[in-house]
Amino acid sequence: MAQHPQITSPEQWSRDLAAQWVVAVDRMVVGEWNHPEAAPHPLAGKPLMTNTKCTYIATVRTFFFDCQRWGWIPVRFDPQRSIITPRSLKAQRGPNPRVIADDIWAKLMSAGLTLTQADLPLCLHQVLPKGHPAKAQRVLQPQPQPWYPFELVRAITLTWLFGGLRSDEIKRLRVGCVRWQAPDPSSVNSSTNNRPICLLEVPVNKTGRSFVKPVDSLMGEAINTWEQVRPNALDSWDTKTGESVQFLFIYRGKRIGNTYLNTTLIPMLCRKAGVPEKDARGPITSHRARSTIATQLYNAREPMSLFELQAWLGHHSPDSTQQYAKITPTKLTKAYRDAGYFDRNVRMIEVLLDQDAIQSGAAANGEPWKYYDLGHGYCTYDFFDQCPHRMACAKCSFYRPKTSSKGPLLEGKAYLQRMLQMIPLLEDERAAVEDTVGAMDALLHRLVDVPMPDGQRPIKSTSLSPLPVINQHRALSSEETKTD
């Protein structure tokens, strides 16, 4: 109505108007169309969330589709094609697990392992006085106490730090979910310390059936400790499976709250570790531990494969696992260096500078003063790096063989400076340097009719000689760095 006051009915909408509406929703901000007398929204002026924009577009698309299908308005455009969610919004709707930084996670891990009774948050238990009806005024106990026992809190803490479970899976763990297995004697080493293997039975989750996975023995020991002091409770109803089971984390006849991890446990660990409850990626929540553990297992010194990590996380599809297995910048940097991209395209060649020719003025008169070491001889062409025959010397007039009388004379000069010069390589030259016979033959065949720096043409391809080059990371010996 603000931009098109003449449009008063859905039947007046056209394809162009539908496209304009999609653009307007994409640029909409919070509180833009609120009532003037309504209280200001705390997020007023900020862009709408991606899911909100997609919901608005999908709702209007369905509205026009139903109106046309039921014959309420004439068909003037196709809502399925005109009111479509932009690709930019679809790309933002995918899962985006947020990994906790290694330094913050290490501090949270240390805080969880050193958790004590004094770290637990205290609360005042409310009880009804004796002889009063249920609606009587409640009184408070004088001494505040932790709401959950220490054994329960420690078991939940280590489960969150080591289990890599969803919050719903942690709440629905059952009594007896931990079992122990003797280690394989053939795989025992000093690092395992002959500790038994702890296996955790994960209940049915939103993507798959129940499964068993190995976890750290510290987590299993904490769960066994809680089971020993856990008070007896009646069976509870598992809404996901429809079974009557004994839940592990239950106290006073009730399971832990839905928000206990995010509102109580994690802030307690952050205070003990001295880290903020929010980082650059947002608040530290229970699900971020799952992504952090998966990322560390994927980037370990002996990492888990993608399919092994999929089985450990309990994902139905490897596509979901790829969202969690983030490659750290350290591992990516190492892989980039090992790929040798710079080495594949740049090589170094040794250059000899005749200081006598430079100081005496002979170089100004046209005498050679720069010698490129080709292995089998020297090239005195000043623009050697631009010569098309640089990787397969055609032995033109600039060529000085080492077997001639000039070679030993050059090596015996008193003022001879040795240097290295980088030579960028083309694709066929790089293949020839890597000692590929077919690539070398193709390079020689291509250079047969290419003129040499002195203007002549090579006599035949057999006269061409490959140029041996050294790796750029080769360190010069002490004799080479000194003036000869």
XYZ file of N, CA and C in Angstrom, residues 50-262:
639
model
N 17.302 -14.803 8.486
C 17.141 -15.489 7.207
C 15.906 -16.377 7.207
N 15.687 -17.111 8.290
C 14.514 -17.986 8.356
C 13.214 -17.183 8.317
N 13.212 -15.995 8.916
C 12.013 -15.158 8.878
C 11.707 -14.705 7.456
N 12.725 -14.282 6.724
C 12.509 -13.870 5.328
C 11.984 -15.028 4.492
N 12.592 -16.195 4.651
C 12.141 -17.355 3.871
C 10.716 -17.746 4.233
N 10.352 -17.606 5.500
C 8.983 -17.928 5.913
C 7.980 -16.961 5.308
N 8.293 -15.670 5.297
C 7.400 -14.679 4.687
C 7.183 -14.995 3.208
N 8.270 -15.282 2.509
C 8.152 -15.547 1.069
C 7.358 -16.822 0.818
N 7.637 -17.863 1.597
C 6.909 -19.128 1.394
C 5.431 -18.972 1.730
N 5.105 -18.176 2.738
C 3.703 -17.988 3.116
C 2.913 -17.286 2.022
N 3.463 -16.221 1.473
C 2.772 -15.498 0.405
C 2.689 -16.353 -0.853
N 3.736 -17.118 -1.139
C 3.697 -17.999 -2.309
C 2.575 -19.032 -2.178
N 2.439 -19.614 -1.003
C 1.361 -20.577 -0.779
C -0.007 -19.912 -0.848
N -0.093 -18.688 -0.348
C -1.374 -17.970 -0.370
C -1.863 -17.765 -1.804
N -1.009 -17.255 -2.679
C -1.414 -17.027 -4.061
C -1.651 -18.337 -4.801
N -0.880 -19.348 -4.490
C -1.070 -20.639 -5.148
C -2.443 -21.219 -4.803
N -2.835 -21.144 -3.526
C -4.141 -21.663 -3.118
C -5.273 -20.825 -3.695
N -5.111 -19.518 -3.719
C -6.165 -18.659 -4.266
C -6.403 -18.954 -5.746
N -5.342 -19.166 -6.494
C -5.500 -19.479 -7.912
C -6.056 -20.885 -8.114
N -5.630 -21.806 -7.276
C -6.080 -23.189 -7.448
C -7.562 -23.338 -7.124
N -8.059 -22.587 -6.147
C -9.465 -22.668 -5.773
C -10.346 -21.727 -6.604
N -9.748 -21.002 -7.509
C -10.520 -20.144 -8.398
C -10.975 -18.853 -7.785
N -10.352 -18.425 -6.705
C -10.750 -17.179 -6.061
C -10.230 -15.956 -6.807
N -9.097 -16.087 -7.448
C -8.522 -14.988 -8.227
C -8.087 -15.555 -9.569
N -8.043 -14.733 -10.626
C -7.585 -15.232 -11.932
C -6.082 -15.510 -11.913
N -5.662 -16.412 -12.790
C -4.252 -16.786 -12.883
C -3.549 -15.761 -13.772
N -2.763 -14.889 -13.153
C -2.012 -13.870 -13.900
C -0.508 -14.139 -13.891
N -0.041 -14.972 -12.974
C 1.369 -15.331 -12.925
C 1.488 -16.645 -12.149
N 2.637 -17.264 -12.242
C 2.881 -18.522 -11.557
C 3.589 -18.236 -10.232
N 2.934 -18.418 -9.090
C 3.601 -18.116 -7.816
C 4.824 -18.988 -7.552
N 4.827 -20.218 -8.081
C 5.960 -21.109 -7.842
C 7.239 -20.615 -8.518
N 7.101 -19.757 -9.522
C 8.273 -19.245 -10.234
C 8.519 -17.755 -9.978
N 7.456 -17.021 -9.713
C 7.615 -15.575 -9.513
C 7.927 -15.230 -8.065
N 7.332 -15.945 -7.121
C 7.587 -15.682 -5.695
C 8.491 -16.808 -5.185
N 9.698 -16.787 -5.615
C 10.654 -17.834 -5.271
C 11.702 -17.285 -4.310
N 12.148 -18.109 -3.405
C 13.172 -17.690 -2.438
C 14.505 -17.496 -3.152
N 15.166 -16.351 -3.001
C 16.466 -16.141 -3.668
C 17.503 -17.164 -3.226
N 18.420 -17.451 -4.108
C 19.471 -18.414 -3.810
C 20.366 -17.937 -2.669
N 20.533 -16.631 -2.569
C 21.371 -16.108 -1.487
C 20.783 -16.441 -0.122
N 19.443 -16.431 -0.019
C 18.807 -16.783 1.250
C 18.850 -18.288 1.484
N 18.688 -19.076 0.430
C 18.758 -20.524 0.591
C 20.137 -20.964 1.070
N 21.171 -20.279 0.575
C 22.529 -20.658 0.974
C 22.795 -20.378 2.448
N 22.071 -19.410 3.021
C 22.267 -19.060 4.423
C 21.449 -19.924 5.374
N 20.554 -20.748 4.857
C 19.683 -21.540 5.709
C 20.293 -22.884 6.085
N 21.375 -23.273 5.446
C 21.978 -24.554 5.740
C 22.565 -24.607 7.138
N 22.870 -25.810 7.625
C 23.481 -25.938 8.957
C 24.853 -25.284 8.993
N 25.131 -24.645 10.092
C 26.410 -23.958 10.256
C 26.910 -24.162 11.684
N 27.411 -25.358 11.989
C 27.937 -25.594 13.341
C 29.090 -24.642 13.639
N 29.085 -24.072 14.819
C 30.081 -23.074 15.203
C 31.086 -23.711 16.153
N 32.314 -23.761 15.713
C 33.381 -24.399 16.487
C 33.893 -23.420 17.539
N 34.144 -23.931 18.727
C 34.741 -23.128 19.791
C 36.259 -23.113 19.590
N 36.886 -21.961 19.782
C 38.328 -21.833 19.598
C 39.072 -22.805 20.509
N 40.241 -23.254 20.034
C 40.999 -24.272 20.767
C 41.405 -23.796 22.158
N 41.811 -22.523 22.274
C 42.249 -22.051 23.586
C 41.080 -21.982 24.571
N 39.911 -21.539 24.102
C 38.739 -21.486 24.990
C 38.275 -22.888 25.355
N 38.294 -23.789 24.382
C 37.861 -25.158 24.659
C 38.809 -25.843 25.642
N 40.105 -25.574 25.541
C 41.060 -26.171 26.474
C 40.802 -25.687 27.903
N 40.448 -24.412 28.057
C 40.148 -23.893 29.387
C 38.857 -24.498 29.936
N 37.845 -24.664 29.071
C 36.612 -25.303 29.523
C 36.857 -26.760 29.899
N 37.718 -27.432 29.154
C 38.055 -28.819 29.474
C 38.747 -28.903 30.832
N 39.682 -28.006 31.069
C 40.376 -28.002 32.359
C 39.427 -27.684 33.503
N 38.497 -26.752 33.286
C 37.525 -26.420 34.323
C 36.618 -27.597 34.632
N 36.220 -28.355 33.618
C 35.368 -29.506 33.859
C 36.081 -30.637 34.577
N 37.367 -30.836 34.274
C 38.117 -31.915 34.922
C 38.446 -31.582 36.371
N 38.540 -30.311 36.707
C 38.875 -29.904 38.080
C 37.655 -29.385 38.829
N 36.466 -29.769 38.405
C 35.245 -29.292 39.038
C 35.153 -29.812 40.469
N 34.737 -28.955 41.393
C 34.590 -29.324 42.803
C 33.194 -28.963 43.294
N 32.899 -29.381 44.514
C 31.606 -29.101 45.119
C 31.392 -27.601 45.282
N 32.449 -26.863 45.562
C 32.311 -25.422 45.781
C 31.977 -24.659 44.513
N 32.189 -25.258 43.340
C 31.900 -24.576 42.076
C 30.432 -24.631 41.695
N 29.655 -25.467 42.337
C 28.259 -25.631 41.946
C 27.449 -24.400 42.348
N 26.530 -23.967 41.492
C 25.682 -22.820 41.851
C 24.709 -23.213 42.946
N 24.430 -22.282 43.847
C 23.556 -22.525 44.976
C 22.185 -21.930 44.702
N 21.173 -22.526 45.303
C 19.813 -22.024 45.175
C 19.076 -22.287 46.477
N 17.985 -21.585 46.697
C 17.167 -21.715 47.889
C 15.996 -22.638 47.577
N 15.928 -23.760 48.292
C 14.844 -24.713 48.078
C 13.589 -24.214 48.760
N 12.482 -24.256 48.071
C 11.200 -23.817 48.599
C 10.407 -25.019 49.112
N 9.925 -24.931 50.343
C 9.146 -26.011 50.955
C 7.888 -25.420 51.571
N 6.890 -26.235 51.776
C 5.645 -25.807 52.417
C 5.727 -26.057 53.915
N 5.352 -25.117 54.738
C 5.383 -25.351 56.186
C 4.347 -26.402 56.588
N 4.649 -27.116 57.643
C 3.764 -28.184 58.102
C 2.451 -27.595 58.623
N 1.362 -28.304 58.338
C 0.057 -27.894 58.834
C -0.611 -26.837 58.004
N -0.005 -26.406 56.905
C -0.603 -25.374 56.064
C -1.122 -26.013 54.782
N -2.159 -25.456 54.185
C -2.659 -25.991 52.920
C -1.678 -25.697 51.776
N -1.994 -26.266 50.628
C -1.066 -26.137 49.489
C -0.905 -24.692 49.045
N -1.931 -23.846 49.280
C -1.845 -22.459 48.824
C -1.246 -21.544 49.868
N -0.720 -22.133 50.938
C -0.126 -21.293 51.973
C 1.126 -20.616 51.445
N 1.551 -19.575 52.139
C 2.743 -18.836 51.728
C 3.972 -19.711 51.896
N 4.814 -19.725 50.894
C 6.013 -20.546 50.915
C 7.103 -19.853 51.732
N 7.918 -20.679 52.413
C 9.058 -20.161 53.159
C 10.313 -20.767 52.592
N 11.429 -20.131 52.812
C 12.707 -20.547 52.255
C 13.598 -21.116 53.337
N 14.396 -22.110 52.950
C 15.382 -22.643 53.874
C 16.477 -21.607 54.094
N 17.033 -21.545 55.300
C 18.039 -20.520 55.570
C 19.342 -20.747 54.819
N 19.714 -21.998 54.566
C 20.997 -22.305 53.941
C 20.780 -22.733 52.493
N 21.297 -21.988 51.536
C 21.163 -22.415 50.137
C 22.021 -23.653 49.852
N 21.526 -24.512 48.983
C 22.205 -25.751 48.631
C 22.187 -25.919 47.112
N 23.141 -26.691 46.555
C 23.086 -26.994 45.117
C 21.811 -27.757 44.783
N 21.270 -27.477 43.635
C 20.025 -28.133 43.245
C 20.258 -29.596 42.905
N 21.398 -29.901 42.229
C 21.727 -31.278 41.870
C 22.952 -31.730 42.657
N 23.079 -33.021 42.938
C 24.278 -33.524 43.615
C 25.520 -33.344 42.745
N 26.672 -33.313 43.420
C 27.922 -33.093 42.703
C 28.196 -34.216 41.716
N 27.888 -35.474 42.073
C 28.154 -36.599 41.169
C 27.345 -36.479 39.884
N 26.118 -35.974 40.005
C 25.299 -35.785 38.806
C 25.859 -34.684 37.923
N 26.238 -33.577 38.530
C 26.764 -32.447 37.751
C 28.074 -32.830 37.063
N 28.941 -33.546 37.757
C 30.215 -33.943 37.149
C 29.994 -34.930 36.005
N 29.054 -35.831 36.161
C 28.777 -36.780 35.083
C 28.240 -36.065 33.846
N 27.331 -35.103 34.045
C 26.811 -34.347 32.903
C 27.915 -33.505 32.268
N 28.775 -32.922 33.087
C 29.855 -32.077 32.563
C 30.796 -32.872 31.674
N 31.261 -34.023 32.144
C 32.185 -34.831 31.337
C 31.483 -35.424 30.124
N 30.206 -35.697 30.237
C 29.470 -36.167 29.062
C 29.413 -35.093 27.994
N 29.221 -33.844 28.411
C 29.204 -32.743 27.444
C 30.585 -32.493 26.847
N 31.641 -32.671 27.632
C 32.992 -32.382 27.162
C 33.577 -33.493 26.292
N 33.171 -34.734 26.520
C 33.790 -35.861 25.833
C 32.830 -36.641 24.942
N 31.519 -36.512 25.157
C 30.586 -37.381 24.441
C 30.283 -36.956 23.019
N 30.316 -35.657 22.723
C 29.932 -35.199 21.389
C 28.472 -35.493 21.094
N 27.602 -35.351 22.098
C 26.191 -35.682 21.960
C 25.343 -34.431 21.850
N 24.157 -34.609 21.284
C 23.175 -33.538 21.296
C 22.604 -33.410 22.709
N 22.026 -32.257 23.008
C 21.473 -32.057 24.346
C 20.335 -33.034 24.624
N 19.533 -33.351 23.617
C 18.449 -34.312 23.807
C 18.995 -35.712 24.068
N 20.089 -36.062 23.424
C 20.696 -37.375 23.666
C 21.274 -37.472 25.078
N 21.832 -36.375 25.566
C 22.349 -36.387 26.940
C 21.211 -36.574 27.929
N 20.100 -35.898 27.724
C 18.969 -36.018 28.637
C 18.366 -37.419 28.612
N 18.427 -38.092 27.478
C 17.759 -39.376 27.316
C 18.685 -40.571 27.492
N 19.901 -40.350 27.977
C 20.762 -41.485 28.305
C 20.112 -42.338 29.392
N 20.308 -43.628 29.317
C 19.637 -44.542 30.232
C 20.632 -45.152 31.212
N 20.096 -45.654 32.291
C 20.932 -46.329 33.280
C 21.552 -47.571 32.628
N 22.847 -47.751 32.840
C 23.551 -48.867 32.218
C 24.002 -48.598 30.803
N 24.050 -47.325 30.406
C 24.462 -46.997 29.037
C 25.950 -47.173 28.815
N 26.727 -47.304 29.886
C 28.180 -47.456 29.780
C 28.541 -48.909 30.035
N 29.367 -49.446 29.182
C 29.918 -50.776 29.403
C 31.400 -50.762 29.047
N 32.126 -51.694 29.638
C 33.575 -51.709 29.520
C 34.018 -52.936 28.739
N 35.120 -52.752 28.030
C 35.670 -53.827 27.206
C 37.177 -53.837 27.364
N 37.739 -55.025 27.484
C 39.196 -55.141 27.628
C 39.876 -54.731 26.337
N 41.009 -54.010 26.425
C 41.703 -53.581 25.200
C 42.310 -54.750 24.457
N 42.471 -54.573 23.162
C 43.101 -55.593 22.329
C 44.585 -55.655 22.648
N 45.135 -56.800 23.039
C 46.564 -56.870 23.400
C 47.487 -56.467 22.266
N 47.071 -56.688 21.034
C 47.941 -56.349 19.899
C 48.028 -54.852 19.659
N 47.038 -54.089 20.156
C 47.024 -52.642 19.919
C 47.395 -51.844 21.155
N 47.775 -52.490 22.245
C 48.128 -51.777 23.468
C 49.514 -51.170 23.325
N 49.658 -49.904 23.687
C 50.960 -49.248 23.701
C 51.047 -48.379 24.941
N 52.147 -47.662 25.034
C 52.381 -46.850 26.232
C 51.390 -45.705 26.356
N 50.864 -45.205 25.231
C 49.952 -44.061 25.294
C 48.594 -44.463 25.856
N 48.134 -45.679 25.577
C 46.836 -46.103 26.092
C 46.893 -46.487 27.552
N 48.066 -46.839 28.063
C 48.253 -47.169 29.475
C 47.391 -48.358 29.898
N 47.086 -49.238 28.935
C 46.346 -50.467 29.206
C 44.986 -50.209 29.864
N 44.400 -49.050 29.609
C 43.108 -48.754 30.196
C 42.013 -49.477 29.422
N 40.947 -49.924 30.102
C 39.859 -50.590 29.383
C 39.123 -49.612 28.487
N 38.510 -50.147 27.472
C 37.776 -49.335 26.506
C 36.373 -49.085 27.036
N 35.968 -47.823 27.014
C 34.642 -47.430 27.487
C 33.728 -47.243 26.280
N 32.622 -47.956 26.270
C 31.646 -47.873 25.188
C 30.366 -47.253 25.730
N 29.820 -46.315 24.972
C 28.613 -45.601 25.363
C 27.490 -45.956 24.397
N 26.355 -46.338 24.935
C 25.173 -46.638 24.119
C 24.328 -45.374 24.011
N 24.278 -44.833 22.800
C 23.541 -43.596 22.533
C 22.108 -43.967 22.149
N 21.105 -43.325 22.728
C 19.716 -43.673 22.399
C 19.349 -43.242 20.994
N 18.146 -43.626 20.592
C 17.629 -43.243 19.279
C 17.614 -41.721 19.160
N 18.158 -41.221 18.066
C 18.224 -39.779 17.861
C 17.336 -39.384 16.697
N 17.434 -38.151 16.307
C 16.523 -37.625 15.293
C 16.861 -38.106 13.889
N 18.046 -38.671 13.676
C 18.444 -39.094 12.343
C 18.694 -40.591 12.222
N 18.737 -41.327 13.314
C 19.053 -42.743 13.202
C 18.690 -43.520 14.448
N 19.039 -44.785 14.418
C 18.756 -45.670 15.523
C 19.819 -45.511 16.606
N 19.605 -46.257 17.692
C 20.603 -46.255 18.758
C 21.873 -46.931 18.270
N 23.000 -46.514 18.796
C 24.283 -47.070 18.387
C 25.247 -46.991 19.557
N 26.374 -47.644 19.405
C 27.403 -47.696 20.445
C 28.675 -47.086 19.882
N 29.323 -46.257 20.688
C 30.559 -45.623 20.249
C 31.533 -45.557 21.413
N 32.825 -45.535 21.141
C 33.821 -45.421 22.220
C 33.936 -43.988 22.709
N 34.135 -43.846 24.002
C 34.336 -42.541 24.625
C 35.495 -42.664 25.605
N 35.914 -41.534 26.155
C 37.009 -41.539 27.109
C 36.582 -42.229 28.406
N 37.517 -42.928 29.019
C 37.204 -43.667 30.237
C 36.840 -42.740 31.397
N 37.331 -41.470 31.386
C 36.957 -40.529 32.450
C 35.455 -40.282 32.463
N 34.877 -40.215 31.276
C 33.437 -40.024 31.183
C 32.701 -41.249 31.712
N 33.155 -42.431 31.367
C 32.517 -43.640 31.864
C 32.623 -43.792 33.366
N 33.770 -43.429 33.932
C 33.930 -43.512 35.385
C 33.011 -42.533 36.105
N 32.834 -41.325 35.544
C 31.939 -40.348 36.172
C 30.493 -40.836 36.125
N 30.094 -41.457 35.025
C 28.728 -41.972 34.927
C 28.520 -43.127 35.900
N 29.501 -44.015 36.037
C 29.379 -45.121 36.993
C 29.299 -44.606 38.432
N 30.062 -43.551 38.724
C 30.000 -42.965 40.075
C 28.612 -42.417 40.373
N 28.005 -41.749 39.391
C 26.655 -41.228 39.613
C 25.636 -42.361 39.757
N 25.791 -43.439 38.995
C 24.845 -44.543 39.096
C 24.878 -45.188 40.485
N 26.034 -45.139 41.140
C 26.134 -45.740 42.470
C 25.369 -44.951 43.529
N 25.278 -43.638 43.386
C 24.577 -42.801 44.375
C 23.231 -42.317 43.859
N 22.864 -42.685 42.661
C 21.610 -42.227 42.074
C 20.435 -42.793 42.859
N 19.505 -41.943 43.281
C 18.348 -42.460 44.021
C 17.412 -43.237 43.098
N 16.700 -44.168 43.670
C 15.745 -44.954 42.904
C 14.612 -44.062 42.419
N 14.144 -44.345 41.224
C 13.076 -43.551 40.623
C 12.200 -44.457 39.781
N 10.976 -44.030 39.587
C 10.062 -44.781 38.740
C 10.459 -44.657 37.280
N 9.996 -45.612 36.493
C 10.259 -45.559 35.060
C 9.604 -44.316 34.460
N 10.281 -43.769 33.479
C 9.789 -42.580 32.787
C 9.469 -42.929 31.342
N 8.654 -42.106 30.744
C 8.186 -42.349 29.379
C 9.109 -41.635 28.390
N 9.706 -42.417 27.471
C 10.544 -41.850 26.416
C 9.638 -41.500 25.245
N 9.402 -40.218 25.047
C 8.475 -39.774 24.003
C 8.961 -40.074 22.595
N 10.257 -40.273 22.408
C 10.782 -40.522 21.060
C 10.611 -41.982 20.655
N 10.713 -42.902 21.611
C 10.599 -44.323 21.293
C 9.328 -44.958 21.833
N 8.629 -44.263 22.754
C 7.427 -44.829 23.329
C 7.689 -45.931 24.334
N 8.858 -45.932 24.944
C 9.227 -46.968 25.903
C 9.222 -46.397 27.317
N 9.045 -47.289 28.289
C 9.148 -46.926 29.693
C 10.532 -47.348 30.178
N 11.399 -46.363 30.467
C 12.810 -46.634 30.729
C 13.245 -45.913 31.999
N 14.444 -46.250 32.441
C 15.095 -45.581 33.567
C 16.124 -44.600 32.999
N 15.808 -43.318 33.038
C 16.749 -42.318 32.541
C 17.903 -42.168 33.528
N 19.073 -41.859 32.995
C 20.274 -41.749 33.817
C 20.258 -40.478 34.661
N 20.079 -39.348 34.016
C 20.165 -38.064 34.711
C 18.772 -37.665 35.191
N 18.385 -38.206 36.321
C 17.099 -37.912 36.910
C 17.300 -37.718 38.403
N 16.592 -36.734 38.959
C 16.749 -36.414 40.379
C 15.427 -35.833 40.879
N 15.027 -36.262 42.047
C 13.732 -35.895 42.624
C 12.573 -36.299 41.707
N 12.768 -37.402 40.997
C 11.721 -37.911 40.125
C 11.567 -37.185 38.816
N 12.475 -36.240 38.493
C 12.378 -35.479 37.259
C 13.729 -35.476 36.545
N 13.656 -35.437 35.224
C 14.881 -35.316 34.439
C 15.419 -33.892 34.511
N 16.670 -33.728 34.096
C 17.259 -32.393 34.081
C 16.469 -31.510 33.124
N 16.453 -30.214 33.415
C 15.678 -29.285 32.606
C 16.202 -29.161 31.187
N 15.323 -28.716 30.292
C 15.719 -28.560 28.890
C 16.798 -27.502 28.701
N 16.813 -26.508 29.577
C 17.776 -25.410 29.436
C 18.891 -25.482 30.474
N 19.034 -26.632 31.147
C 20.031 -26.701 32.220
C 21.443 -26.538 31.673
N 21.749 -27.152 30.540
C 23.103 -27.076 29.994
C 23.457 -25.639 29.610
N 22.565 -24.954 28.911
C 22.879 -23.629 28.383
C 22.777 -22.524 29.423
